[in-house]
Short mmCIF file of C-alpha atoms in Angstrom, two decimals:
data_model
loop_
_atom_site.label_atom_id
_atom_site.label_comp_id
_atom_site.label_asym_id
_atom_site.label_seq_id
_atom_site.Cartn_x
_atom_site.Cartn_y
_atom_site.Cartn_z
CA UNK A 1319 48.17 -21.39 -84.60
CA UNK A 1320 46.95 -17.97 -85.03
CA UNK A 1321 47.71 -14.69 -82.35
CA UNK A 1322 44.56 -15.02 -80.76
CA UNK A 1323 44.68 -18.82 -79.80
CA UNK A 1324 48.51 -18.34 -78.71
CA UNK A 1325 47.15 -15.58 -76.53
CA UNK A 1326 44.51 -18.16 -74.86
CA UNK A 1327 46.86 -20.76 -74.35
CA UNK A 1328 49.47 -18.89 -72.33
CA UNK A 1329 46.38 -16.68 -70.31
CA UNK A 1330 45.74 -20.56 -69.28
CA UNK A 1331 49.15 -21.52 -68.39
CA UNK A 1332 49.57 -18.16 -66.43
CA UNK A 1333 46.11 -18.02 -63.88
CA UNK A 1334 46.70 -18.41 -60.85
CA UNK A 1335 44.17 -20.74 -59.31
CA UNK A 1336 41.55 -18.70 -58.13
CA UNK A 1337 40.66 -17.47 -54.27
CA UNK A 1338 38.17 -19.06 -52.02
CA UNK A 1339 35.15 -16.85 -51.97
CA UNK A 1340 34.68 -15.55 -48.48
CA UNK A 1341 30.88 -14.89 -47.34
CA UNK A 1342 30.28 -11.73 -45.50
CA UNK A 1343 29.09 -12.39 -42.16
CA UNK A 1344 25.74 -12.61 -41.37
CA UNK A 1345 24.48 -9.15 -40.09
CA UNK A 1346 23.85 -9.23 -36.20
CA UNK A 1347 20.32 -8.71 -34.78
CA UNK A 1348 20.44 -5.93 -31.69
CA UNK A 1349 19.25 -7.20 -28.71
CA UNK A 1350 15.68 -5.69 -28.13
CA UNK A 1351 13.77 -6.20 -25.02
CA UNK A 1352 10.69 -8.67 -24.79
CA UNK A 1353 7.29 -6.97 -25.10
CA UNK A 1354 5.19 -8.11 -22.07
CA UNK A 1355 2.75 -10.51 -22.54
CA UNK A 1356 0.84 -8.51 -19.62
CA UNK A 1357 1.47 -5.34 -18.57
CA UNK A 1358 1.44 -7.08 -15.00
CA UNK A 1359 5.09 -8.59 -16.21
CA UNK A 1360 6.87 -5.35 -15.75
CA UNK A 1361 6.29 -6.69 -11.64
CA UNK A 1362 9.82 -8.39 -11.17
CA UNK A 1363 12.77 -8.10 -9.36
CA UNK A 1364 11.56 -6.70 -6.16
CA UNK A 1365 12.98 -9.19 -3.66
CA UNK A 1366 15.17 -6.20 -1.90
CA UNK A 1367 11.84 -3.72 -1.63
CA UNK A 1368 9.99 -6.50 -0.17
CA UNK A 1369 12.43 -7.58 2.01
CA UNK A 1370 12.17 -3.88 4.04
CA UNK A 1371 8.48 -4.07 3.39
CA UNK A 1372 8.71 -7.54 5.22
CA UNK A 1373 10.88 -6.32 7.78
CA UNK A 1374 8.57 -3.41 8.46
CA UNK A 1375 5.74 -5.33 8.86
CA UNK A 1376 7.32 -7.57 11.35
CA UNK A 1377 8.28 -4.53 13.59
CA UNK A 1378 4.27 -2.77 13.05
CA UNK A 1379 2.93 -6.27 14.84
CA UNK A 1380 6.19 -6.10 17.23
CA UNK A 1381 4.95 -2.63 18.08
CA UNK A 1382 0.99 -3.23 18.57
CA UNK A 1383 1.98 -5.52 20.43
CA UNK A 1384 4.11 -3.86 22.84
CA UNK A 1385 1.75 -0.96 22.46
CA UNK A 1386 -1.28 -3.39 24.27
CA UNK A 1387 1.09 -4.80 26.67
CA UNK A 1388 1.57 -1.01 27.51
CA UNK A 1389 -2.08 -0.08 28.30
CA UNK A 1390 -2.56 -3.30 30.34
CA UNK A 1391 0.44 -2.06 32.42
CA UNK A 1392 -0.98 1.52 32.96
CA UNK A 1393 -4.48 -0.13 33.42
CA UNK A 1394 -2.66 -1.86 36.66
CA UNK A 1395 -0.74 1.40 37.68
CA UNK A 1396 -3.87 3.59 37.14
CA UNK A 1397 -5.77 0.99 39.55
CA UNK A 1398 -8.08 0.60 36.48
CA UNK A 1399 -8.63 -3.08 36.95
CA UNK A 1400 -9.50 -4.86 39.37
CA UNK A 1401 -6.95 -6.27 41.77
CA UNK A 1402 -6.23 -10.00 41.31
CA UNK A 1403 -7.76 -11.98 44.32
CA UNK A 1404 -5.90 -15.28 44.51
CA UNK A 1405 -7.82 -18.26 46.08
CA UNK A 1406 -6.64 -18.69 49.42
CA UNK A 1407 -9.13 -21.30 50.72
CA UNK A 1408 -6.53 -24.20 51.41
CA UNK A 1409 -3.66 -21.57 52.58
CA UNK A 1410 -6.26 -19.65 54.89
CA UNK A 1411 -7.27 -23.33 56.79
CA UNK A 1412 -3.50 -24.46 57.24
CA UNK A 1413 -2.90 -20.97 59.14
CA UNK A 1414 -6.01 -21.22 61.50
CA UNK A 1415 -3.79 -25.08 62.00
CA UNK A 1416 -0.64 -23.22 62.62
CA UNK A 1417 -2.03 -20.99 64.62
CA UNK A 1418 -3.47 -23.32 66.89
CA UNK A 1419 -0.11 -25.40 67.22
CA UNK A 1420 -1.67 -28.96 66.12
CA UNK A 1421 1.53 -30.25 64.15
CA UNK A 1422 0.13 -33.12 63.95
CA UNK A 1423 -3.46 -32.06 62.27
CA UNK A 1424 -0.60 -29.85 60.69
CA UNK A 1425 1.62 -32.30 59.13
CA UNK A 1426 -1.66 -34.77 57.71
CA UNK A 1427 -2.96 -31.50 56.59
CA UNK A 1428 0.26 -30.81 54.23
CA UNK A 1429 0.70 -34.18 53.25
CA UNK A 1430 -2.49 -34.37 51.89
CA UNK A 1431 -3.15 -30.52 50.11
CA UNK A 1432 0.64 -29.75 49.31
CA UNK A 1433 -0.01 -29.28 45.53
CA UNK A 1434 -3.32 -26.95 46.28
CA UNK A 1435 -1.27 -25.00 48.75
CA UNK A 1436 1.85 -24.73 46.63
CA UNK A 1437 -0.49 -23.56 43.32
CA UNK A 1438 -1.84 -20.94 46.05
CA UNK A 1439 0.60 -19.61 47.02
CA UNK A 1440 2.03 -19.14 43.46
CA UNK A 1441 -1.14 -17.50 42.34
CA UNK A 1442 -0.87 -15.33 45.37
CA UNK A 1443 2.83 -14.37 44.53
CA UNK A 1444 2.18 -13.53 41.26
CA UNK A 1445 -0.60 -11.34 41.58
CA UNK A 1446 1.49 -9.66 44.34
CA UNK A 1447 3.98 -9.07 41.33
CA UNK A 1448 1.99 -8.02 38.59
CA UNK A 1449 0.62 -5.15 40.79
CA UNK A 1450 4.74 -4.12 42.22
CA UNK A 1451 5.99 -5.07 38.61
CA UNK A 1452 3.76 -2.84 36.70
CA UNK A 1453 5.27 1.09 37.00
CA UNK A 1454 8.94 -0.36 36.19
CA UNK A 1455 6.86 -3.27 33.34
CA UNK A 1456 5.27 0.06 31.79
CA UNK A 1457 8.78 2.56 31.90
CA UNK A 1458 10.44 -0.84 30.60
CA UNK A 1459 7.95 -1.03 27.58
CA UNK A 1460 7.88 2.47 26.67
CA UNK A 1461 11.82 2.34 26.41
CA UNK A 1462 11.27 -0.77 24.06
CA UNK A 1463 8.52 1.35 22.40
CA UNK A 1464 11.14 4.13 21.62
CA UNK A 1465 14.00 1.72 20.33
CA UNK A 1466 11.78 -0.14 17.70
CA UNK A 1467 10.54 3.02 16.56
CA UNK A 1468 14.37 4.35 16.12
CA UNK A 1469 14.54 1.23 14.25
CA UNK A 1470 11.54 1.55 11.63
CA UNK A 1471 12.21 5.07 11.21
CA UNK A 1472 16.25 4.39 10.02
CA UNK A 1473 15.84 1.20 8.10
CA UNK A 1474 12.82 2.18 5.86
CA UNK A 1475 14.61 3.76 2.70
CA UNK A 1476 11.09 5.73 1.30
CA UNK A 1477 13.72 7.03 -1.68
CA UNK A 1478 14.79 3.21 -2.95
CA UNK A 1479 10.94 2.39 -2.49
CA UNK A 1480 10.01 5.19 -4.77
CA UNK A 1481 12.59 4.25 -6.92
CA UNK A 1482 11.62 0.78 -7.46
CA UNK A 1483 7.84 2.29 -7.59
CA UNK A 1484 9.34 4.42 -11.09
CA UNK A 1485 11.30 1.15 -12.10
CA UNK A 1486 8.18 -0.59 -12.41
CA UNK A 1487 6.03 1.97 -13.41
CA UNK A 1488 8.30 3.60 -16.53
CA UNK A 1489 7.34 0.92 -18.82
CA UNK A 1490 3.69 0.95 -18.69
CA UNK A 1491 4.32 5.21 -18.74
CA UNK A 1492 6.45 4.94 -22.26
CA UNK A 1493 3.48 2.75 -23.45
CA UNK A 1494 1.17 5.16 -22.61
CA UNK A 1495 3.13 7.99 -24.48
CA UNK A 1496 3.42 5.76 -27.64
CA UNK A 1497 -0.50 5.56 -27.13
CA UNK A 1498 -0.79 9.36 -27.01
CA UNK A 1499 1.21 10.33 -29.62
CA UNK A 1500 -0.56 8.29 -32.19
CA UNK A 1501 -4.19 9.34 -30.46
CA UNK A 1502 -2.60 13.23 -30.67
CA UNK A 1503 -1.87 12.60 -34.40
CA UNK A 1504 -4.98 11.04 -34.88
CA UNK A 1505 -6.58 13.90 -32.97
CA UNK A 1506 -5.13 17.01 -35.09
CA UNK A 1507 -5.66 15.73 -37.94
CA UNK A 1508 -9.65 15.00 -37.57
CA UNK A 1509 -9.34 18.80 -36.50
CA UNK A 1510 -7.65 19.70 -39.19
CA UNK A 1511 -9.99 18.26 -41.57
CA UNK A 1512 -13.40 19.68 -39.75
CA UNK A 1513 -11.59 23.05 -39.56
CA UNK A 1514 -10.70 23.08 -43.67
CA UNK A 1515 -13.91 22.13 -44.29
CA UNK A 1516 -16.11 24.48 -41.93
CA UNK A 1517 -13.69 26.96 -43.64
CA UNK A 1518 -14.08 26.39 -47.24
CA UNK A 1519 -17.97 25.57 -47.13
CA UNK A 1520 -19.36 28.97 -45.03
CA UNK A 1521 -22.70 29.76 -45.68
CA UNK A 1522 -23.95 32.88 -44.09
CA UNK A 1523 -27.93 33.79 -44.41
CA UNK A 1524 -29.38 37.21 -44.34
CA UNK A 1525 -32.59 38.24 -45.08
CA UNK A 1526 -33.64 41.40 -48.02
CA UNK A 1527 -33.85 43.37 -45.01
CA UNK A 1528 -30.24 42.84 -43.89
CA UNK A 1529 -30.83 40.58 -41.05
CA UNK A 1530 -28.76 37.95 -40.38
CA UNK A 1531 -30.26 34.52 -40.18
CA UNK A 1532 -28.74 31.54 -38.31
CA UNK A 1533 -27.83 28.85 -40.59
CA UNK A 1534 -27.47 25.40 -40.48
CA UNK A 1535 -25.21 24.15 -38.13
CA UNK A 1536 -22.22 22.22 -39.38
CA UNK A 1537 -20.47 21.63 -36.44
CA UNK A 1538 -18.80 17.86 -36.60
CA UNK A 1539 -16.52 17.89 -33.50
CA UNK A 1540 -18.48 18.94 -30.10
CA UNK A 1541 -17.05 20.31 -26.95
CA UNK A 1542 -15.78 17.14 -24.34
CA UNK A 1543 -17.42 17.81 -20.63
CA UNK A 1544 -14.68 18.99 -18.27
CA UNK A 1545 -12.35 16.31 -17.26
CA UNK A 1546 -13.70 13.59 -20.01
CA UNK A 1547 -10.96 12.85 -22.78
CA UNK A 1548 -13.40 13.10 -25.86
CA UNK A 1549 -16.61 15.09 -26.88
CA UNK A 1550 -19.74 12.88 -26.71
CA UNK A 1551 -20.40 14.43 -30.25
CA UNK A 1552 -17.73 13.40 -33.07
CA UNK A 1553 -19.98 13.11 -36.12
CA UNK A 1554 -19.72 9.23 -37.70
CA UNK A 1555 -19.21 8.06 -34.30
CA UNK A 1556 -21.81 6.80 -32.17
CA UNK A 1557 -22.38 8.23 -28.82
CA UNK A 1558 -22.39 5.34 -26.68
CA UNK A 1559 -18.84 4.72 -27.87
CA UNK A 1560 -17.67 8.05 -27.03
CA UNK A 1561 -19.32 7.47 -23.94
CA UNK A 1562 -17.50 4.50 -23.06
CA UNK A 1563 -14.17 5.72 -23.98
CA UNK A 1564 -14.89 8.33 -21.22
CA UNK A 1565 -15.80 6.21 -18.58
CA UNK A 1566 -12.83 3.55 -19.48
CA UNK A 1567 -11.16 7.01 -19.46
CA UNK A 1568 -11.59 7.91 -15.64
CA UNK A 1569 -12.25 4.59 -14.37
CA UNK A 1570 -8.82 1.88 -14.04
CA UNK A 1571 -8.73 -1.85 -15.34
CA UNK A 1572 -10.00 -4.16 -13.05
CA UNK A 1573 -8.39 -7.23 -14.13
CA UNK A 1574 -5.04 -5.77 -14.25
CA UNK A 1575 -5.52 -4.92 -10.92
CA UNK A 1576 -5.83 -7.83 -9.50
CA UNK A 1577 -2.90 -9.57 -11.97
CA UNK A 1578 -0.87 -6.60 -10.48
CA UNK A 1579 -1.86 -7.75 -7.36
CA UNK A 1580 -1.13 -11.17 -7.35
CA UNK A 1581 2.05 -10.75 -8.61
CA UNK A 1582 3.06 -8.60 -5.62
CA UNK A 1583 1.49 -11.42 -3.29
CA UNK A 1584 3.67 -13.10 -4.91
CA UNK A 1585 6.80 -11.68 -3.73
CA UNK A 1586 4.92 -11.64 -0.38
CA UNK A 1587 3.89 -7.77 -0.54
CA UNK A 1588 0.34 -7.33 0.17
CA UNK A 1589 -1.94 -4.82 0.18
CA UNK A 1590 -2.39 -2.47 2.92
CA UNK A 1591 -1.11 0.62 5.15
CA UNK A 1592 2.48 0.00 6.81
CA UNK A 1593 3.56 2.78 9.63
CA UNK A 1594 6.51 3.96 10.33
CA UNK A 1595 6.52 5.16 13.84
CA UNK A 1596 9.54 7.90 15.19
CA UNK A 1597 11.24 8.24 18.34
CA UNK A 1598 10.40 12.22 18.44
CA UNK A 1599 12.59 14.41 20.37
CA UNK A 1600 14.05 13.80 23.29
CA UNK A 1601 12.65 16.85 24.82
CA UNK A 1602 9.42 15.94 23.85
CA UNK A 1603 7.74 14.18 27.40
CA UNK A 1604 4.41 13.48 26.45
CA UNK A 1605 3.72 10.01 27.04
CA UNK A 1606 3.60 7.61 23.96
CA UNK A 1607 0.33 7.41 22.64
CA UNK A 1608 -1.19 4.49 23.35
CA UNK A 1609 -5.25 4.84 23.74
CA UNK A 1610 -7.09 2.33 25.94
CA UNK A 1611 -10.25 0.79 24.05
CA UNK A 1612 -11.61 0.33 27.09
CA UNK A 1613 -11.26 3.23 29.27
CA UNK A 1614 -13.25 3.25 32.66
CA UNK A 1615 -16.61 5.58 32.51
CA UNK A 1616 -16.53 9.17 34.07
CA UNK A 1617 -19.26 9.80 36.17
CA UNK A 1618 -20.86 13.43 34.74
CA UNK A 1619 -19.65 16.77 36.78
CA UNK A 1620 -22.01 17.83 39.60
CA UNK A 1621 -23.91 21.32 39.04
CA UNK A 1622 -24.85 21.99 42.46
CA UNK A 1623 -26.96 25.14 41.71
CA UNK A 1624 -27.85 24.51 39.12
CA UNK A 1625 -31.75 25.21 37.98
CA UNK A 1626 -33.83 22.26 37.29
CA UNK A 1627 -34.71 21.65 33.77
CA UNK A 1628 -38.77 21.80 32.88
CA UNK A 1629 -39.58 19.13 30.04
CA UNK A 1630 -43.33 19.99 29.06
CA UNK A 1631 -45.22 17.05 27.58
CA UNK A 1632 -48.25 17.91 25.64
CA UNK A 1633 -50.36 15.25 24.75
#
């Protein structure tokens, strides 16, 4: 056996067996957020912001309707309706009985109209207390008037509801800057290409005489109309698409809209104007506003000396 094979044999003898290979581990993907389908899927998570706007709402019908009970209480104390007149007809006939000392006519008589006397006499108490009740009914309902509007004005949080408005609204906003960087790009560079070339292909005219001539115009990028996004001229474009760019431009999406919308609905916010009414001052004492739809009709001021007015017909 040779040096070389003796070499080979004891290099076999000698290896160790050989290591498991170990795979390097599969490279992790970062977690990056879901695109929308809609932009109407940025509306989520609002169940605290509509829980105040639902608890607003609850306390705006609370206060209209303390607010009419309030005006039918000063209608009473400003002896703007008309007094409550009770039928009396069975109660009226059982006194002239009294009165004339028949208890027997007496007795028959209440044995046989006890219920119409008794629902009488409780419209006739009633009415008698709705007219004494109404001063300390209408002070009573003004202080209840003051309280709920301490309430509305400390539990609406207007800074969490415009934060939850930016919440929802930052998406659609970092969309929109994507969108305008690329149409900025876009933008400087089709200026940048109509300014090289106006530059390098000048022509001026001037006649032998030394006048100058107007040339050709080679304008390829107009001027936009105050407030519209694009020119209506960009040569290679047509106009009506300009055109519609502009109006899609100033006008909003319809569709989204109402996706928007329902999504809201959803979360039972709907659309509309919620107030939030305040105590005021305490040294404020003008009475709470609370305007009567139906106030009763002045009768026009008097001019006693006044000259008579001379209306001249002419046929």
């Amino acid at each position: 056996m040779n040096l070389i094979s003796q070499l080979k044999t004891a290099s076999k003898k000698s290896a160790k067996p050989a290591a498991p290979a170990i795979e390097p581990p599969a490279p992790t993907v970062p977690d990056v957020p879901a695109v929308p389908a809609s932009p109407a899927d940025d509306i989520r998570d609002l169940d605290a912001l509509a829980a105040m706007l639902q608890q607003l709402q609850a306390r705006n019908q609370q206060y209209q309707t303390a607010i009419n009970a309030l005006i039918a209480a000063r209608r009473v104390v400003n002896g703007w309706d008309p007094k409550p007149e009770p039928d009396l007809i069975w109660s009226v006939r059982r006194e002239v009985l009294e009165a004339m000392g028949d208890r027997e006519a007496l007795a028959q008589f209440d044995q046989e109209h006890a219920e119409k006397i008794a629902a009488e006499q409780a419209a006739r108490r009633a009415a008698a207390q709705l007219v004494l009740e109404a001063p300390a009914r209408a002070k009573a309902l003004e202080e209840y008037i003051v309280d709920l509007a301490a309430e509305m004005a400390r539990d609406v949080d207007e800074v969490f509801i415009h934060e939850e408005m930016k919440r929802v609204f930052q998406p659609s906003a970092e969309r929109m800057l994507t969108a305008a960087r690329a149409f900025v790009q876009a933008w400087q560079e089709m200026r940048t290409v109509e300014s090289t070339l106006k530059g390098s292909l000048r022509l001026a005219h001037y006649s032998i005489q030394g006048d100058r001539n107007t040339g050709y115009d080679m304008t390829l990028i107009g001027k936009p109309n105050q407030g519209d996004l694009l020119p209506n001229l960009i040569e290679g474009l047509a106009f009506s698409d300009l055109a519609e760019l502009n109006r899609q431009y100033h006008g909003l999406d319809d569709a989204l809209a109402r996706q928007i919308s329902q999504r809201l609905k959803e979360y039972g916010i709907s659309p509309g104007v919620l107030y939030v009414y305040h105590p005021g001052a305490a040294s404020d004492e003008r009475p709470i506003y609370a305007p009567d739809p139906n106030p009763p009709s002045k009768r026009p001021q008097e001019i006693p000396f006044a000259a008579a007015t001379v209306v001249t017909i002419n046929n």
